Coordinates of C-alpha atoms in Angstrom, one line a residue:
M1 CA 32.8 -6.1 0.4
E2 CA 30.1 -5.2 2.7
R3 CA 30.2 -5.9 6.3
D4 CA 26.8 -4.1 7.0
I5 CA 24.7 -6.5 9.1
R6 CA 24.1 -5.2 12.8
T7 CA 20.6 -5.7 14.1
V8 CA 18.2 -8.0 13.3
D9 CA 16.2 -6.4 10.7
D10 CA 19.4 -6.4 8.7
V11 CA 19.3 -10.7 8.9
L12 CA 15.9 -10.2 8.0
R13 CA 16.1 -8.5 5.1
L14 CA 19.1 -10.7 3.8
M15 CA 17.1 -14.1 4.2
D16 CA 14.7 -12.7 2.1
T17 CA 17.2 -12.5 -1.1
L18 CA 18.3 -16.4 0.0
F19 CA 14.8 -17.1 -2.0
A20 CA 14.4 -17.0 -5.7
P21 CA 13.2 -13.4 -6.7
D22 CA 10.1 -15.4 -8.7
A23 CA 9.2 -16.7 -5.4
D24 CA 8.6 -13.5 -3.5
R25 CA 5.1 -12.3 -2.3
W26 CA 5.9 -11.1 0.9
T27 CA 7.8 -7.7 -0.1
A28 CA 6.2 -4.3 -1.6
D29 CA 8.7 -4.8 -4.2
G30 CA 8.4 -8.3 -5.7
G31 CA 5.5 -9.8 -3.8
A32 CA 3.0 -6.1 -4.6
T33 CA 4.2 -7.0 -8.4
W34 CA 3.1 -10.5 -8.1
W35 CA -0.3 -10.1 -6.5
D36 CA -1.3 -7.4 -8.9
G37 CA -1.0 -9.5 -11.6
F38 CA -3.2 -12.4 -9.9
Y39 CA -6.2 -10.0 -8.9
A40 CA -5.7 -8.2 -12.5
D41 CA -8.9 -9.9 -13.4
R42 CA -11.9 -10.3 -11.4
S43 CA -13.8 -12.7 -13.5
R44 CA -11.0 -15.8 -12.6
E45 CA -13.0 -18.5 -10.6
V46 CA -10.3 -18.3 -7.7
P47 CA -12.4 -19.2 -4.5
F48 CA -11.1 -16.6 -2.2
F49 CA -11.7 -13.8 -5.2
V50 CA -16.4 -14.2 -3.8
A51 CA -17.6 -11.9 -2.2
K52 CA -18.0 -13.6 1.0
P53 CA -16.1 -13.2 4.7
D54 CA -14.8 -16.7 6.1
E55 CA -17.2 -19.2 8.2
N56 CA -15.3 -19.1 11.3
L57 CA -14.3 -15.4 11.4
A58 CA -18.4 -15.1 11.0
S59 CA -18.7 -17.8 13.8
Y60 CA -16.3 -15.5 16.4
V61 CA -19.1 -13.0 16.6
E62 CA -22.1 -15.1 16.1
R63 CA -20.6 -16.5 19.2
G64 CA -19.6 -13.8 20.9
L65 CA -15.8 -14.9 20.9
V66 CA -15.6 -11.5 19.3
A67 CA -16.9 -8.2 20.0
P68 CA -16.9 -5.1 17.9
G69 CA -14.4 -2.8 18.4
R70 CA -11.4 -1.8 16.3
A71 CA -10.3 -4.4 13.8
L72 CA -6.8 -4.9 11.6
D73 CA -7.6 -7.1 8.2
L74 CA -3.6 -8.7 7.3
G75 CA -3.3 -9.2 3.7
C76 CA -7.1 -8.2 3.1
G77 CA -7.2 -8.8 -0.7
P78 CA -10.6 -7.6 -2.1
G79 CA -12.0 -7.1 0.8
R80 CA -14.7 -9.6 2.0
N81 CA -13.6 -10.0 5.3
A82 CA -13.8 -6.7 6.2
V83 CA -16.2 -5.5 4.4
H84 CA -17.9 -7.6 6.5
L85 CA -16.4 -6.2 9.5
A86 CA -17.4 -2.9 9.1
A87 CA -20.9 -3.8 8.3
L88 CA -20.8 -5.5 12.0
G89 CA -19.9 -2.1 13.4
F90 CA -15.9 -2.2 13.9
E91 CA -13.5 0.4 12.8
V92 CA -11.3 -1.6 10.3
D93 CA -7.8 -1.4 9.1
A94 CA -7.2 -3.0 5.8
V95 CA -4.0 -3.8 4.6
D96 CA -2.8 -5.4 1.2
L97 CA 0.8 -5.5 -0.5
S98 CA -1.5 -5.1 -3.9
P99 CA -3.1 -2.0 -5.2
A100 CA -4.9 -3.6 -7.3
A101 CA -6.3 -6.2 -4.7
L102 CA -7.2 -2.7 -2.7
A103 CA -8.9 -1.2 -5.8
W104 CA -11.1 -4.1 -5.8
A105 CA -11.8 -4.0 -1.6
Q106 CA -12.8 -0.4 -2.3
D107 CA -15.3 -1.0 -4.9
R108 CA -16.8 -3.6 -2.7
A109 CA -16.5 -0.7 0.5
R110 CA -18.8 1.2 -1.7
E111 CA -21.0 -1.1 -2.7
A112 CA -21.8 -1.9 0.9
S113 CA -21.5 1.5 2.2
V114 CA -18.9 0.9 4.6
D115 CA -16.5 3.0 6.0
I116 CA -12.5 0.9 6.2
R117 CA -9.4 2.6 6.6
F118 CA -7.2 0.5 3.5
L119 CA -3.3 0.8 4.0
C120 CA -1.2 -0.4 0.6
G121 CA 2.3 -1.8 1.7
D122 CA 3.8 -3.8 4.0
A123 CA 2.5 -4.4 7.2
F124 CA 6.1 -5.1 8.5
A125 CA 6.6 -1.9 7.8
L126 CA 3.8 0.6 7.8
D127 CA 3.1 2.5 10.9
L128 CA -0.2 0.8 12.1
T129 CA -1.9 2.7 14.7
G130 CA -3.2 0.2 17.3
P131 CA -4.0 -1.2 19.3
Y132 CA -6.4 -3.4 17.7
D133 CA -9.0 -5.7 19.8
L134 CA -8.9 -7.8 16.7
I135 CA -6.3 -8.8 14.0
Y136 CA -7.3 -11.0 11.4
D137 CA -5.5 -12.9 8.3
S138 CA -6.8 -14.5 6.1
G139 CA -4.3 -16.2 3.8
C140 CA -1.6 -14.1 4.6
F141 CA 0.8 -15.8 7.0
H142 CA 1.5 -19.2 4.8
H143 CA 2.8 -17.1 2.1
L144 CA 5.3 -15.6 4.7
P145 CA 8.6 -17.2 4.6
P146 CA 10.8 -19.1 8.1
H147 CA 12.3 -15.9 9.2
R148 CA 9.5 -13.7 8.6
R149 CA 7.7 -15.1 11.5
I150 CA 9.5 -13.3 13.6
S151 CA 8.6 -9.9 11.7
Y152 CA 5.0 -11.5 12.4
L153 CA 5.4 -11.9 15.9
R154 CA 6.4 -8.6 16.2
L155 CA 3.4 -7.2 14.5
L156 CA 1.0 -9.1 17.0
D157 CA 3.1 -8.0 19.7
R158 CA 2.6 -4.3 19.1
A159 CA -0.2 -3.9 17.6
L160 CA -2.5 -6.2 19.3
A161 CA -4.1 -4.5 23.0
P162 CA -4.3 -6.6 25.8
G163 CA -7.3 -9.2 25.9
G164 CA -7.2 -8.7 22.2
H165 CA -8.0 -11.7 19.5
F166 CA -5.7 -12.5 16.7
G167 CA -8.0 -15.0 14.1
L168 CA -5.8 -16.9 10.7
S169 CA -6.7 -19.1 8.4
C170 CA -3.8 -21.2 6.8
F171 CA -3.0 -24.2 4.8
A172 CA -3.3 -27.0 6.7
V173 CA -0.9 -30.1 6.0
G174 CA -2.6 -32.7 4.3
G175 CA -5.0 -29.9 2.3
M176 CA -3.0 -27.5 0.4
G177 CA 0.3 -26.3 0.7
S178 CA 3.9 -27.0 0.9
E179 CA 5.4 -29.9 3.4
E180 CA 8.9 -29.2 2.9
S181 CA 10.7 -28.5 6.5
D182 CA 11.8 -24.9 6.7
V183 CA 15.5 -25.7 6.6
D184 CA 14.8 -27.2 2.6
L185 CA 12.8 -24.4 1.9
Y186 CA 16.0 -22.7 2.4
R187 CA 17.9 -24.7 0.4
Q188 CA 16.0 -24.6 -2.4
G189 CA 15.4 -21.2 -2.6
R190 CA 11.8 -21.2 -2.8
L191 CA 8.4 -21.4 -1.0
Q192 CA 6.3 -23.7 -3.5
G193 CA 3.2 -21.8 -3.5
G194 CA 2.5 -21.1 0.1
L195 CA 3.4 -23.3 3.3
A196 CA 1.3 -26.2 5.2
Y197 CA 1.3 -25.8 8.9
T198 CA 0.0 -28.4 11.8
A199 CA -1.9 -27.4 14.3
E200 CA 1.0 -28.1 16.9
S201 CA 3.1 -26.2 14.9
L202 CA 0.3 -23.4 14.9
R203 CA 0.3 -23.8 18.7
G204 CA 4.3 -23.6 19.0
I205 CA 4.6 -20.5 16.9
F206 CA 1.5 -18.5 18.8
A207 CA 2.7 -20.0 22.2
E208 CA 2.8 -16.5 23.9
L209 CA -1.0 -16.6 23.3
T210 CA -4.2 -18.0 24.5
E211 CA -5.7 -20.9 22.8
V212 CA -9.6 -20.0 22.3
E213 CA -10.2 -22.2 18.7
L214 CA -8.1 -24.4 15.8
R215 CA -9.7 -26.1 13.6
R216 CA -10.3 -26.6 9.8
M217 CA -12.4 -25.1 7.7
R218 CA -15.8 -25.6 7.6
D219 CA -16.6 -26.6 3.5
E220 CA -19.5 -24.4 2.7
P221 CA -21.6 -25.0 -0.1
Q222 CA -21.5 -22.5 -3.3
D223 CA -24.5 -20.8 -2.3
S224 CA -23.7 -20.5 0.8
P225 CA -22.8 -16.3 2.1
L226 CA -20.1 -17.7 3.6
F227 CA -16.6 -18.5 2.4
G228 CA -15.7 -22.4 3.7
E229 CA -12.7 -24.4 2.2
P230 CA -11.5 -27.5 4.5
F231 CA -8.0 -27.2 3.5
L232 CA -7.8 -24.5 5.7
W233 CA -6.7 -24.2 9.9
T234 CA -9.2 -21.8 11.8
A235 CA -7.6 -20.5 14.6
L236 CA -8.4 -17.8 17.0
F237 CA -6.2 -16.7 19.6
R238 CA -6.3 -14.4 22.7
R239 CA -3.7 -12.2 24.3
P240 CA -3.8 -12.6 28.1

């Protein structure tokens, strides 16, 4: 018999176990193994395997909404956005659970002759040396179970600089991802491959930040130098 719950982190770790082991895509244990398998074959026709930055991220810099500074790429995968930011003069830290993803990202950084500090592990547990002028997440947030939004908001609170920007792309309701309620996700013990969000839910979750832009990602043609899929939301928020 165990009676060892005494902190919020204890509760969060307990709630992690309410999901089936094969649903885990967010912890350094189960999640890293799943993503290593996902990234093992670099030739797979997966949309975001392309070596192109998100169209919204590129536009933030082009329009002067975000200026070069210190940047953190959360769940960087094969590094397409991290490489783009580094090429524009950002000082980039890139984090991912998967050693296979980071190996691919490191190859791309060498090919592009850019310097990026790659970190392997759970972003919620790593000692990330902020503050960052930009924290960007393309496809990490929607793989978190509901209770880990607490961990996510904590990370933003401690790592995002005052006046800094937070950029996000995630599954949109009606486009891709599970539309089950948070309660039903726990009843089922599964995340159905990722969670879909409404614009209103994103505004509510990130209510402590100031909205700069929230829209659907533009559909980029195959020959575009940018990545764009309309089943995703793109959002840019600013910390006061």
